[in-house]
């Protein structure tokens, strides 16, 4: 006969309320882990989008994402001529805000050379950029439609195609322009500022500046060797794709991870305390029953099982309900929530361990109950 | 005459030590034989409950020797390590307050004792129902203790005490919560058990209306047996 189940039935309200609270706590934990995974995933989409093996950037910088980097546009030719390089493309990266239909759009602009590495590989709708000016590919996340015109800087661009799932590490949707357009947007001064610079006697800044050059290697050629060669050039540094991903994760994600890790830890601790307290009070209420059980001959394992099974039931129900809750709610989060089955499982295991540990207090109390207290008053 | 089921030799119990020590029971000898219903009488604080707890192996004696069903279980120290098993198999407890488990139905309260003794589920239920019928509370089998009357609850508790057919039954004021008619019924029942199952039954009571129903009585005063017969 399962005593735990029957006792739960007897205290159903309190038990379910505890499970509900626990499921909310665990739901929050899971959503934070999901947000973290989403963050990592989003941070990497941009750096993975070009499908590059090698990044050439300004020397001494960890550009173009973790730090700003500016190199001459003709670097691309030099990189393309390196032995082992299959193709190279110049890229620009820049955050902009655009006023569009009465709201502010935060966009991350990537300039690329059509036909070279850095061009979006897949379009969800529309067509690639075919004209050299004033056309734009926007990510669905920006909420723009094909045919819409968006004003960036001094020019307006027509959305001709849509990408899906390409966002910057901050979560801003990415739009792609041709390199030429993006260079004007980033480097061209407006006329008054240009006149002032000219009056001051400064050389007009070259428009042919890019933030990075990406290269794809020939099959079987490791990027590391070329990295060393590219780094020998003055003013240039090189990073392999792995370096670049590592840098990005470190600079963008590290802090978030520590923060989310801390919150997760705190919430799990709170869950443990809640379970421990509830189990303790449930056990307190049962002291007399436990004494009676011992008196009529129940072994300790029967009594420990009574408490630990309830703890496990709380954990399993709380975890399942929490997971379900997040599965149902995940599309309504402002940031992307990436729920990995292994994360949910890990949390489940952690919760079970936590439950067993939290039942320790109640178990200790139950084991200390003197069967003699069942007698008399 | 058969060998005694319960035998105490020079059993004493002192609670605490030094200045605050309470000598609850002083060198006590006692024998209860199969088929006997013995009344334990005496004023409050005279040591009746302590005596019952010693026989039930719930409280450790300070000295002396205790034999149960021919086995020496205490002789200056416990000679058995699994006292709960011993209680499960040999001793049935009936309490002043019925002490049913509040989260189990009447039938489950009886079945749990059988379950603990390893009787399979369906068989345990069948026997629990039979016992409840025998005690005329079969119709209340699915009821939780909080919804039973005092008399019904006490009879369920007795059914539980009898579930594993113990040869020793210890009852502490089993009739205190019952009216005199019910009290008489419980005593008749204990009497029948003593005879049918050749059990030794010890009943602590203040209830003068049942004094006449014992085979013998033991009267305690200040931890000493002052009369027995
Ligand atoms: N657990 C205990 N600790 C200390 N003293 C106790 C304990 N149980 C009983 N006593 C004392 O032992 C004496 C006998 O008590 P008890 O056996 O309960 O008597 P009765 O059941 O006849 O009223 C009393 O003085 C009581 O205060
Ligand atoms: Mg008493």
Coordinates of C-alpha atoms and ligand atoms in Angstrom, one line a residue:
Chain A
X1 CA 0.0 0.0 0.0
X2 CA 1.5 3.3 -1.0
X3 CA 1.2 5.6 2.0
X4 CA 2.7 8.7 0.3
X5 CA 0.0 8.7 -2.3
X6 CA -2.7 8.4 0.3
X7 CA -1.3 11.1 2.4
X8 CA -1.0 13.4 -0.6
X9 CA -4.6 12.8 -1.4
X10 CA -5.5 13.8 2.1
X11 CA -3.5 17.0 1.8
X12 CA -4.3 17.6 -1.8
X13 CA -4.8 21.3 -1.7
X14 CA -1.5 22.1 0.0
X15 CA 0.4 19.6 -2.1
X16 CA -0.9 21.0 -5.4
X17 CA -0.3 24.6 -4.4
X18 CA 3.3 23.7 -3.6
X19 CA 3.6 22.0 -7.0
X20 CA 2.2 25.0 -8.6
X21 CA 4.7 27.3 -6.9
X22 CA 7.5 25.0 -7.7
X23 CA 6.4 24.8 -11.4
X24 CA 6.5 28.5 -11.7
X25 CA 10.0 28.7 -10.1
X26 CA 11.3 25.9 -12.4
X27 CA 9.6 27.6 -15.4
X28 CA 11.5 30.7 -14.7
X29 CA 14.7 28.7 -14.3
X30 CA 14.0 27.0 -17.6
X31 CA 13.2 30.2 -19.4
X32 CA 16.4 31.8 -18.2
X33 CA 18.4 28.9 -19.5
X34 CA 16.4 29.1 -22.7
X35 CA 17.1 32.8 -23.0
X36 CA 20.8 32.1 -22.5
X37 CA 20.8 29.5 -25.2
X38 CA 18.9 31.8 -27.5
X39 CA 21.5 34.5 -26.7
X40 CA 24.3 32.2 -27.6
X41 CA 22.6 31.0 -30.7
X42 CA 21.7 34.5 -31.9
X43 CA 25.2 35.8 -31.1
X44 CA 26.6 33.1 -33.4
X45 CA 24.1 33.4 -36.3
X46 CA 25.8 36.6 -37.5
X47 CA 29.3 35.3 -37.3
X48 CA 28.3 32.0 -38.9
X49 CA 26.2 33.5 -41.6
X50 CA 29.1 34.2 -44.0
X51 CA 30.2 30.5 -43.7
X52 CA 33.8 31.7 -43.5
X53 CA 37.0 29.9 -42.4
X54 CA 39.1 33.0 -41.8
X55 CA 38.5 36.6 -40.7
X56 CA 40.9 39.3 -41.6
X57 CA 40.6 42.4 -39.4
X58 CA 42.5 45.5 -38.3
X59 CA 45.6 44.4 -36.4
X60 CA 45.5 44.6 -32.7
X61 CA 41.7 44.5 -32.6
X62 CA 39.4 41.7 -31.9
X63 CA 37.0 42.9 -34.6
X64 CA 34.7 43.3 -36.1
X65 CA 32.2 42.3 -33.4
X66 CA 34.0 42.5 -30.1
X67 CA 35.9 45.6 -31.1
X68 CA 35.6 48.0 -34.1
X69 CA 37.9 47.3 -37.0
X70 CA 38.7 49.2 -40.1
X71 CA 40.8 48.0 -43.0
X72 CA 41.2 49.1 -46.6
X73 CA 38.7 47.7 -49.0
X74 CA 41.4 46.3 -51.3
X75 CA 42.5 43.9 -48.6
X76 CA 40.0 41.5 -50.1
X77 CA 42.1 41.2 -53.3
X78 CA 45.2 40.5 -51.2
X79 CA 43.4 37.8 -49.2
X80 CA 41.9 36.2 -52.2
X81 CA 45.3 35.8 -53.7
X82 CA 46.7 33.9 -50.7
X83 CA 47.4 30.3 -51.4
X84 CA 44.7 28.0 -50.2
X85 CA 42.0 30.6 -50.2
X86 CA 39.0 29.7 -52.3
X87 CA 37.1 33.0 -52.1
X88 CA 37.1 36.2 -50.1
X89 CA 34.6 38.9 -49.5
X90 CA 34.7 42.3 -47.8
X91 CA 32.0 43.1 -45.2
X92 CA 30.8 46.0 -43.1
X93 CA 28.9 45.9 -39.9
X94 CA 27.0 48.7 -38.3
X95 CA 24.1 49.4 -36.0
X96 CA 21.6 52.0 -37.2
X97 CA 18.3 53.4 -36.0
X98 CA 15.7 54.2 -38.6
X99 CA 12.5 56.1 -38.2
X100 CA 10.0 54.0 -40.0
X101 CA 6.2 54.4 -40.1
X102 CA 6.2 56.3 -36.8
X103 CA 8.4 53.9 -34.9
X104 CA 12.1 53.5 -34.3
X105 CA 13.6 50.5 -36.0
X106 CA 16.9 49.3 -34.5
X107 CA 18.7 47.4 -37.3
X108 CA 22.1 45.9 -37.7
X109 CA 23.4 46.6 -41.2
X110 CA 25.7 44.2 -43.0
X111 CA 27.3 45.3 -46.2
X112 CA 28.4 42.5 -48.5
X113 CA 29.7 42.0 -52.0
X114 CA 27.1 40.1 -54.0
X115 CA 28.5 36.8 -55.3
X116 CA 31.2 36.6 -52.7
X117 CA 31.5 35.1 -49.2
X118 CA 29.2 37.1 -46.8
X119 CA 26.1 36.9 -49.0
X120 CA 23.1 35.4 -47.2
X121 CA 22.9 31.8 -48.3
X122 CA 19.2 31.3 -48.1
X123 CA 16.3 33.7 -48.6
X124 CA 13.0 33.0 -47.0
X125 CA 11.1 35.1 -49.5
X126 CA 11.8 37.5 -52.4
X127 CA 14.9 37.7 -54.4
X128 CA 18.6 38.5 -53.9
X129 CA 19.9 42.0 -54.4
X130 CA 20.5 42.4 -58.1
X131 CA 21.0 46.2 -58.5
X132 CA 24.1 47.8 -57.1
X133 CA 22.2 50.4 -55.1
X134 CA 19.2 51.0 -52.9
X135 CA 18.1 47.5 -52.5
X136 CA 17.9 45.7 -49.2
X137 CA 17.5 42.2 -47.7
X138 CA 15.8 42.3 -44.3
X139 CA 15.4 39.7 -41.7
X140 CA 11.8 38.7 -40.9
X141 CA 12.4 39.8 -37.3
X142 CA 12.5 43.5 -38.5
X143 CA 8.8 43.2 -39.5
X144 CA 9.3 44.6 -42.9
X145 CA 7.5 43.5 -46.0
X146 CA 8.8 43.0 -49.5
X147 CA 8.4 46.2 -51.5
X148 CA 8.6 48.4 -48.4
X149 CA 11.0 51.3 -48.5
X150 CA 13.1 52.2 -45.4
X151 CA 15.1 55.3 -45.0
X152 CA 18.7 54.7 -43.7
X153 CA 20.9 57.8 -43.5
X154 CA 20.3 60.0 -46.5
X155 CA 18.9 57.3 -48.8
X156 CA 16.0 55.0 -48.9
X157 CA 16.2 51.3 -49.7
X158 CA 13.6 48.9 -51.0
X159 CA 13.2 45.5 -49.3
X160 CA 13.6 42.9 -52.1
X161 CA 14.1 39.8 -50.1
X162 CA 13.7 38.4 -46.6
X163 CA 16.1 36.3 -44.5
X164 CA 15.1 34.3 -41.5
X165 CA 16.9 34.0 -38.1
X166 CA 19.8 36.3 -38.8
X167 CA 20.1 38.7 -35.9
X168 CA 22.9 40.6 -34.2
X169 CA 24.2 39.6 -30.8
X170 CA 22.0 42.2 -29.2
X171 CA 19.0 40.6 -30.7
X172 CA 18.5 43.4 -33.4
X173 CA 17.4 42.1 -36.8
X174 CA 20.0 42.2 -39.5
X175 CA 19.5 43.9 -42.9
X176 CA 21.9 43.3 -45.8
X177 CA 22.9 46.1 -48.2
X178 CA 25.5 46.0 -51.0
X179 CA 28.9 46.9 -49.7
X180 CA 28.9 50.2 -51.7
X181 CA 25.6 51.3 -50.1
X182 CA 26.7 50.3 -46.6
X183 CA 30.1 52.0 -47.0
X184 CA 28.3 55.3 -47.9
X185 CA 26.0 54.8 -44.9
X186 CA 28.9 54.2 -42.5
X187 CA 31.7 56.4 -43.8
X188 CA 30.3 59.2 -45.8
X189 CA 29.8 62.4 -43.9
X190 CA 26.9 64.6 -44.5
X191 CA 27.7 67.7 -46.6
X192 CA 28.2 70.2 -43.7
X193 CA 30.5 67.9 -41.8
X194 CA 32.4 67.1 -45.0
X195 CA 32.9 70.8 -45.7
X196 CA 34.1 71.4 -42.2
X197 CA 36.7 68.5 -42.5
X198 CA 37.8 70.0 -45.8
X199 CA 38.2 73.4 -44.3
X200 CA 40.3 72.0 -41.5
X201 CA 42.6 70.6 -44.2
X202 CA 42.0 67.0 -43.5
X203 CA 42.3 64.4 -46.3
X204 CA 38.8 63.3 -47.3
X205 CA 38.4 59.9 -45.7
X206 CA 38.5 57.1 -48.2
X207 CA 35.1 55.5 -48.8
X208 CA 36.7 52.2 -49.6
X209 CA 37.0 51.1 -46.0
X210 CA 35.5 47.8 -44.7
X211 CA 35.3 46.3 -41.3
X212 CA 36.5 42.8 -42.1
X213 CA 37.3 40.4 -44.9
X214 CA 36.1 36.9 -44.7
X215 CA 37.7 34.0 -46.6
X216 CA 36.7 30.5 -47.4
X217 CA 39.5 28.0 -47.7
X218 CA 40.0 25.4 -50.4
X219 CA 38.9 22.0 -49.2
X220 CA 41.4 20.3 -47.0
X221 CA 43.5 23.5 -46.4
X222 CA 43.5 24.5 -42.7
X223 CA 42.8 28.1 -42.0
X224 CA 45.6 28.3 -39.3
X225 CA 48.5 28.5 -41.8
X226 CA 46.9 31.3 -43.8
X227 CA 46.0 33.1 -40.6
X228 CA 49.7 33.4 -39.8
X229 CA 50.5 34.6 -43.3
X230 CA 47.7 37.2 -43.3
X231 CA 48.8 38.4 -39.8
X232 CA 52.3 39.2 -41.2
X233 CA 50.8 42.1 -43.2
X234 CA 51.0 45.5 -41.6
X235 CA 47.9 46.8 -40.0
X236 CA 46.1 43.5 -40.5
X237 CA 45.3 40.7 -38.1
X238 CA 43.6 37.4 -38.8
X239 CA 41.3 35.1 -36.8
X240 CA 40.0 31.7 -37.7
X241 CA 36.3 31.1 -37.6
X242 CA 36.7 29.3 -34.2
X243 CA 38.6 32.2 -32.8
X244 CA 35.9 34.5 -33.9
X245 CA 33.1 32.5 -32.4
X246 CA 35.1 32.1 -29.2
X247 CA 35.7 35.9 -29.0
X248 CA 32.1 36.6 -29.6
X249 CA 30.9 34.2 -27.0
X250 CA 33.4 35.6 -24.5
X251 CA 32.6 39.2 -25.0
X252 CA 28.9 39.0 -25.6
X253 CA 27.8 36.0 -23.7
X254 CA 30.1 35.6 -20.8
X255 CA 28.5 38.2 -18.6
X256 CA 25.0 37.1 -19.4
X257 CA 26.0 33.6 -18.6
X258 CA 27.3 34.5 -15.2
X259 CA 24.3 36.5 -14.5
X260 CA 21.9 33.9 -15.6
X261 CA 23.9 31.2 -13.8
X262 CA 23.6 33.2 -10.6
X263 CA 19.9 33.7 -11.0
X264 CA 19.4 30.0 -11.8
X265 CA 21.4 29.1 -8.7
X266 CA 19.4 31.4 -6.5
X267 CA 16.1 30.1 -7.9
X268 CA 17.1 26.5 -7.4
X269 CA 18.1 27.3 -3.8
X270 CA 14.7 29.0 -3.3
X271 CA 13.0 25.9 -4.7
X272 CA 15.0 23.7 -2.4
X273 CA 14.0 25.8 0.6
X274 CA 10.4 25.8 -0.4
X275 CA 10.3 22.0 -0.8
X276 CA 12.2 21.5 2.5
X277 CA 9.9 23.7 4.4
X278 CA 6.7 22.2 3.0
X279 CA 8.0 18.7 3.6
X280 CA 9.0 19.6 7.1
X281 CA 5.5 21.0 7.9
X282 CA 3.8 18.0 6.2
X283 CA 6.0 15.8 8.4
X284 CA 5.3 17.8 11.5
X285 CA 1.6 17.3 10.9
X286 CA 2.2 13.6 10.7
X287 CA 4.3 13.1 13.8
X288 CA 1.6 11.2 15.5
X289 CA 0.8 9.0 12.5
X290 CA 4.5 8.3 12.2
X291 CA 4.8 7.3 15.8
X292 CA 1.8 5.0 15.3
X293 CA 3.4 3.4 12.3
X294 CA 6.6 2.8 14.2
X295 CA 4.6 1.4 17.1
X296 CA 2.7 -1.1 15.0
X297 CA 6.0 -2.2 13.5
X298 CA 6.7 -0.2 10.4
X299 CA 10.5 -0.2 9.6
X300 CA 12.3 3.1 9.0
X301 CA 12.4 2.5 5.3
X302 CA 8.6 2.7 5.1
X303 CA 8.7 6.0 6.9
X304 CA 11.6 7.4 4.8
X305 CA 9.8 6.3 1.6
X306 CA 6.6 8.1 2.7
X307 CA 8.5 11.4 2.8
X308 CA 11.0 11.0 0.0
X309 CA 8.3 9.8 -2.4
X310 CA 6.3 12.9 -1.7
X311 CA 9.4 15.0 -2.3
X312 CA 10.0 13.3 -5.6
X313 CA 6.4 13.6 -6.7
X314 CA 6.6 17.4 -6.0
X315 CA 9.7 17.6 -8.0
X316 CA 8.4 15.6 -10.9
X317 CA 5.1 17.4 -11.0
X318 CA 6.7 20.8 -10.6
X319 CA 9.2 20.1 -13.2
X320 CA 6.7 18.7 -15.7
X321 CA 4.2 21.6 -15.2
X322 CA 7.1 24.1 -15.4
X323 CA 8.4 22.7 -18.6
X324 CA 4.9 22.5 -20.1
X325 CA 4.3 26.1 -19.1
X326 CA 7.5 27.3 -20.9
X327 CA 6.7 25.2 -24.0
X328 CA 3.4 26.9 -24.2
X329 CA 4.7 30.4 -23.5
X330 CA 8.0 30.4 -25.3
X331 CA 6.8 32.1 -28.4
X332 CA 5.5 35.0 -26.4
X333 CA 8.8 36.0 -24.9
X334 CA 10.4 39.2 -26.2
X335 CA 13.7 37.4 -26.7
X336 CA 14.2 34.1 -28.5
X337 CA 13.9 31.2 -26.1
X338 CA 15.9 28.2 -27.2
X339 CA 14.7 25.1 -25.3
X340 CA 17.1 22.3 -25.5
X341 CA 15.9 18.9 -24.4
X342 CA 19.2 18.2 -22.7
X343 CA 18.8 21.4 -20.6
X344 CA 15.3 20.4 -19.5
X345 CA 16.6 16.9 -18.6
X346 CA 19.5 18.3 -16.7
X347 CA 17.2 20.6 -14.8
X348 CA 15.0 17.6 -14.1
X349 CA 17.9 15.6 -12.7
X350 CA 19.0 18.6 -10.6
X351 CA 15.4 19.0 -9.3
X352 CA 15.2 15.3 -8.3
X353 CA 18.6 15.5 -6.5
X354 CA 17.4 18.7 -4.8
X355 CA 14.1 17.1 -3.7
X356 CA 15.9 14.2 -2.1
X357 CA 18.2 16.6 -0.3
X358 CA 15.4 18.9 0.7
X359 CA 13.5 16.0 2.2
X360 CA 16.4 15.4 4.6
X361 CA 15.0 17.8 7.2
X362 CA 11.6 16.0 7.3
X363 CA 13.3 12.6 7.2
X364 CA 15.5 13.5 10.2
X365 CA 12.4 14.7 12.1
X366 CA 10.5 11.5 11.2
X367 CA 13.3 9.2 12.3
X368 CA 13.6 10.9 15.6
X369 CA 9.9 10.5 16.4
X370 CA 9.6 8.2 19.5
X371 CA 7.0 5.5 19.0
X372 CA 5.9 6.0 22.6
X373 CA 4.4 9.4 21.6
X374 CA 1.7 7.5 19.9
X375 CA 0.5 6.3 23.2
X376 CA -1.4 8.4 25.7
X377 CA -2.6 11.9 24.8
Chain B
X1 CA -0.8 -24.7 33.0
X2 CA 0.8 -23.4 29.8
X3 CA 3.9 -21.3 29.9
X4 CA 3.2 -17.5 30.4
X5 CA 3.1 -15.4 27.3
X6 CA 4.3 -12.4 29.2
X7 CA 6.8 -12.7 32.0
X8 CA 8.5 -9.8 33.9
X9 CA 11.3 -10.6 36.4
X10 CA 12.5 -7.7 38.6
X11 CA 11.7 -5.2 35.9
X12 CA 12.3 -1.5 36.9
X13 CA 12.1 1.7 35.1
X14 CA 13.7 5.0 36.1
X15 CA 13.1 8.1 33.9
X16 CA 16.0 10.6 34.0
X17 CA 18.8 10.5 36.5
X18 CA 20.2 12.2 39.6
X19 CA 18.0 14.7 41.3
X20 CA 15.2 14.6 38.8
X21 CA 15.0 10.8 38.4
X22 CA 11.5 9.4 38.4
X23 CA 11.2 5.8 39.6
X24 CA 8.1 5.0 37.5
X25 CA 8.3 1.3 38.1
X26 CA 10.1 -0.6 40.9
X27 CA 11.2 -4.2 40.8
X28 CA 8.1 -5.7 39.2
X29 CA 7.3 -9.4 38.7
X30 CA 4.3 -10.3 36.5
X31 CA 3.0 -13.2 34.5
X32 CA 0.2 -13.3 32.0
X33 CA -1.0 -16.7 30.6
X34 CA -2.6 -17.5 27.2
X35 CA -6.4 -16.9 27.4
X36 CA -6.1 -14.4 30.2
X37 CA -7.5 -10.9 30.3
X38 CA -5.7 -9.0 33.1
X39 CA -6.8 -5.5 34.3
X40 CA -4.1 -3.0 35.3
X41 CA -5.5 -0.7 37.9
X42 CA -4.1 2.1 39.9
X43 CA -4.2 5.9 40.3
X44 CA -2.8 8.3 37.7
X45 CA 1.0 8.4 37.8
X46 CA 1.3 4.9 39.4
X47 CA 3.2 3.5 36.4
X48 CA 0.5 1.6 34.4
X49 CA 1.4 3.1 31.0
X50 CA 5.1 2.6 31.7
X51 CA 4.4 -1.0 32.4
X52 CA 2.5 -1.4 29.2
X53 CA 5.3 0.3 27.2
X54 CA 7.9 -1.9 28.7
X55 CA 6.0 -5.0 27.7
X56 CA 5.5 -3.5 24.3
X57 CA 9.3 -2.9 23.9
X58 CA 8.7 0.7 23.4
X59 CA 10.6 1.8 26.5
X60 CA 13.8 0.2 27.6
X61 CA 13.8 -1.1 31.1
X62 CA 16.4 0.1 33.6
X63 CA 17.0 -3.4 34.8
X64 CA 15.3 -6.8 35.0
X65 CA 14.3 -9.5 32.5
X66 CA 11.5 -9.6 30.1
X67 CA 10.2 -12.8 28.3
X68 CA 7.6 -12.6 25.6
X69 CA 6.1 -15.8 24.1
X70 CA 8.9 -17.9 25.5
X71 CA 11.7 -15.7 24.2
X72 CA 13.9 -13.5 26.4
X73 CA 13.9 -10.1 24.7
X74 CA 15.5 -8.1 27.5
X75 CA 18.0 -9.1 30.1
X76 CA 19.9 -6.1 31.3
X77 CA 20.0 -5.1 27.5
X78 CA 17.9 -5.8 24.5
X79 CA 18.6 -9.3 23.1
X80 CA 16.7 -8.5 19.9
X81 CA 17.7 -5.8 17.4
X82 CA 14.5 -5.8 15.4
X83 CA 12.0 -4.7 18.1
X84 CA 9.6 -3.3 15.5
X85 CA 9.4 -6.7 13.8
X86 CA 8.8 -8.3 17.1
X87 CA 5.9 -5.8 17.7
X88 CA 4.6 -6.4 14.2
X89 CA 4.4 -10.1 14.7
X90 CA 3.6 -10.6 18.4
X91 CA 2.0 -7.5 19.9
X92 CA -1.2 -5.6 19.2
X93 CA -1.7 -2.2 20.6
X94 CA -5.0 -0.6 21.4
X95 CA -4.8 3.0 22.5
X96 CA -6.9 5.3 24.6
X97 CA -7.2 7.6 21.6
X98 CA -7.7 5.4 18.7
X99 CA -4.6 6.5 16.8
X100 CA -5.9 5.6 13.4
X101 CA -3.8 7.0 10.5
X102 CA -5.9 10.1 9.4
X103 CA -5.0 9.7 5.7
X104 CA -6.2 6.1 5.4
X105 CA -9.7 4.8 5.3
X106 CA -10.9 2.4 8.0
X107 CA -10.2 -0.6 5.8
X108 CA -6.7 0.7 4.8
X109 CA -5.9 1.4 8.4
X110 CA -6.4 -2.3 9.1
X111 CA -4.8 -3.4 5.8
X112 CA -1.6 -1.4 6.5
X113 CA -0.7 -3.6 9.5
X114 CA -1.1 -6.7 7.3
X115 CA 0.8 -5.0 4.5
X116 CA 3.7 -4.2 6.8
X117 CA 3.8 -7.9 7.7
X118 CA 4.2 -8.8 4.1
X119 CA 0.6 -10.0 3.3
X120 CA -0.1 -9.3 -0.4
X121 CA -2.4 -6.4 -1.2
X122 CA -5.6 -8.2 -2.2
X123 CA -5.3 -10.7 0.6
X124 CA -4.6 -7.9 3.1
X125 CA -7.8 -6.1 2.0
X126 CA -9.9 -9.3 2.2
X127 CA -8.7 -9.9 5.7
X128 CA -9.2 -6.3 6.7
X129 CA -12.8 -6.4 5.5
X130 CA -13.4 -9.7 7.3
X131 CA -12.0 -8.2 10.6
X132 CA -14.1 -5.1 10.2
X133 CA -17.2 -7.2 9.7
X134 CA -16.3 -9.3 12.7
X135 CA -16.2 -6.0 14.7
X136 CA -19.5 -4.9 13.1
X137 CA -17.9 -1.9 11.4
X138 CA -17.7 -3.5 7.9
X139 CA -20.1 -0.9 6.5
X140 CA -17.6 1.9 7.4
X141 CA -14.7 0.4 5.5
X142 CA -14.3 3.3 3.0
X143 CA -14.7 6.0 5.6
X144 CA -11.8 8.3 6.8
X145 CA -11.2 8.2 10.6
X146 CA -12.3 11.8 11.0
X147 CA -15.8 10.8 9.9
X148 CA -16.1 7.8 12.3
X149 CA -17.8 8.0 15.7
X150 CA -15.7 7.3 18.8
X151 CA -17.0 3.8 19.1
X152 CA -16.5 3.0 15.4
X153 CA -13.0 4.4 15.4
X154 CA -12.1 2.3 18.5
X155 CA -13.4 -0.8 16.9
X156 CA -11.4 -0.1 13.7
X157 CA -8.3 0.4 15.9
X158 CA -9.0 -2.9 17.6
X159 CA -9.3 -4.6 14.2
X160 CA -5.9 -3.2 13.3
X161 CA -4.4 -4.4 16.6
X162 CA -5.8 -7.9 15.8
X163 CA -4.8 -7.9 12.1
X164 CA -1.7 -10.0 12.5
X165 CA -3.2 -12.3 15.1
X166 CA -0.8 -11.1 17.9
X167 CA -0.6 -13.3 20.9
X168 CA -0.1 -10.4 23.2
X169 CA -2.6 -7.5 23.2
X170 CA -1.8 -4.3 25.2
X171 CA -4.7 -1.9 25.7
X172 CA -4.3 1.5 27.4
X173 CA -7.7 2.7 28.5
X174 CA -9.5 1.2 25.5
X175 CA -12.9 2.1 26.8
X176 CA -12.2 5.7 28.0
X177 CA -13.8 7.2 24.9
X178 CA -16.8 4.9 24.9
X179 CA -20.2 4.8 26.6
X180 CA -20.8 2.0 29.0
X181 CA -22.7 -0.1 26.5
X182 CA -19.9 0.1 24.0
X183 CA -17.3 -0.4 26.7
X184 CA -19.0 -3.7 27.6
X185 CA -19.0 -4.8 24.0
X186 CA -15.2 -4.1 23.7
X187 CA -14.6 -6.1 26.8
X188 CA -16.7 -9.0 25.5
X189 CA -14.7 -8.9 22.3
X190 CA -11.3 -8.9 24.1
X191 CA -12.5 -11.8 26.2
X192 CA -13.6 -13.8 23.1
X193 CA -10.2 -13.1 21.5
X194 CA -8.3 -14.3 24.6
X195 CA -10.1 -17.5 24.4
X196 CA -10.3 -18.1 20.6
X197 CA -6.7 -17.1 19.9
X198 CA -5.2 -18.1 23.2
X199 CA -3.9 -14.5 23.6
X200 CA -2.6 -12.7 26.7
X201 CA -4.4 -9.4 27.1
X202 CA -3.5 -6.5 29.4
X203 CA -6.0 -3.8 29.8
X204 CA -5.2 -0.5 31.7
X205 CA -8.4 1.0 33.0
X206 CA -10.0 3.5 35.4
X207 CA -13.4 2.3 34.3
X208 CA -15.0 0.7 37.4
X209 CA -17.9 -0.7 35.4
X210 CA -15.6 -3.2 33.7
X211 CA -13.5 -4.2 36.8
X212 CA -15.6 -7.4 37.1
X213 CA -14.8 -8.6 33.6
X214 CA -11.1 -9.5 34.2
X215 CA -9.6 -12.9 34.9
X216 CA -7.3 -11.1 37.2
X217 CA -6.2 -7.6 38.2
X218 CA -2.9 -6.0 39.1
X219 CA -3.0 -2.8 41.1
X220 CA -0.1 -0.4 41.0
X221 CA 0.7 2.4 43.5
X222 CA 3.9 4.5 43.1
X223 CA 5.5 2.1 40.8
X224 CA 4.9 -1.0 42.9
X225 CA 2.4 -3.8 42.6
X226 CA 0.3 -3.5 45.7
X227 CA -2.2 -6.3 45.0
X228 CA -2.7 -8.9 42.3
X229 CA -5.4 -11.6 42.0
Ligands
LIG1 N1 8.8 9.8 29.3 C1 8.8 10.1 30.7 N2 9.8 10.8 31.2 C2 9.8 11.1 32.5 N3 8.9 10.7 33.4 C3 7.9 9.9 32.9 C4 7.8 9.6 31.5 N4 6.6 8.8 31.4 C5 6.1 8.7 32.6 N5 6.8 9.4 33.5 C6 6.5 9.5 34.9 O1 6.5 8.1 35.4 C7 5.4 8.0 36.4 C8 4.5 7.0 35.9 O2 3.8 7.4 34.8 P1 2.8 6.5 33.9 O3 3.4 5.2 33.6 O4 2.3 7.3 32.7 O5 1.6 6.4 34.9 P2 0.0 6.1 34.7 O6 -0.1 5.5 33.3 O7 -0.3 5.1 35.7 O8 -0.7 7.4 34.8 C9 4.8 9.4 36.5 O9 5.3 10.1 37.6 C10 5.2 10.1 35.2 O10 5.3 11.5 35.5
LIG2 MG1 -1.4 6.2 31.6

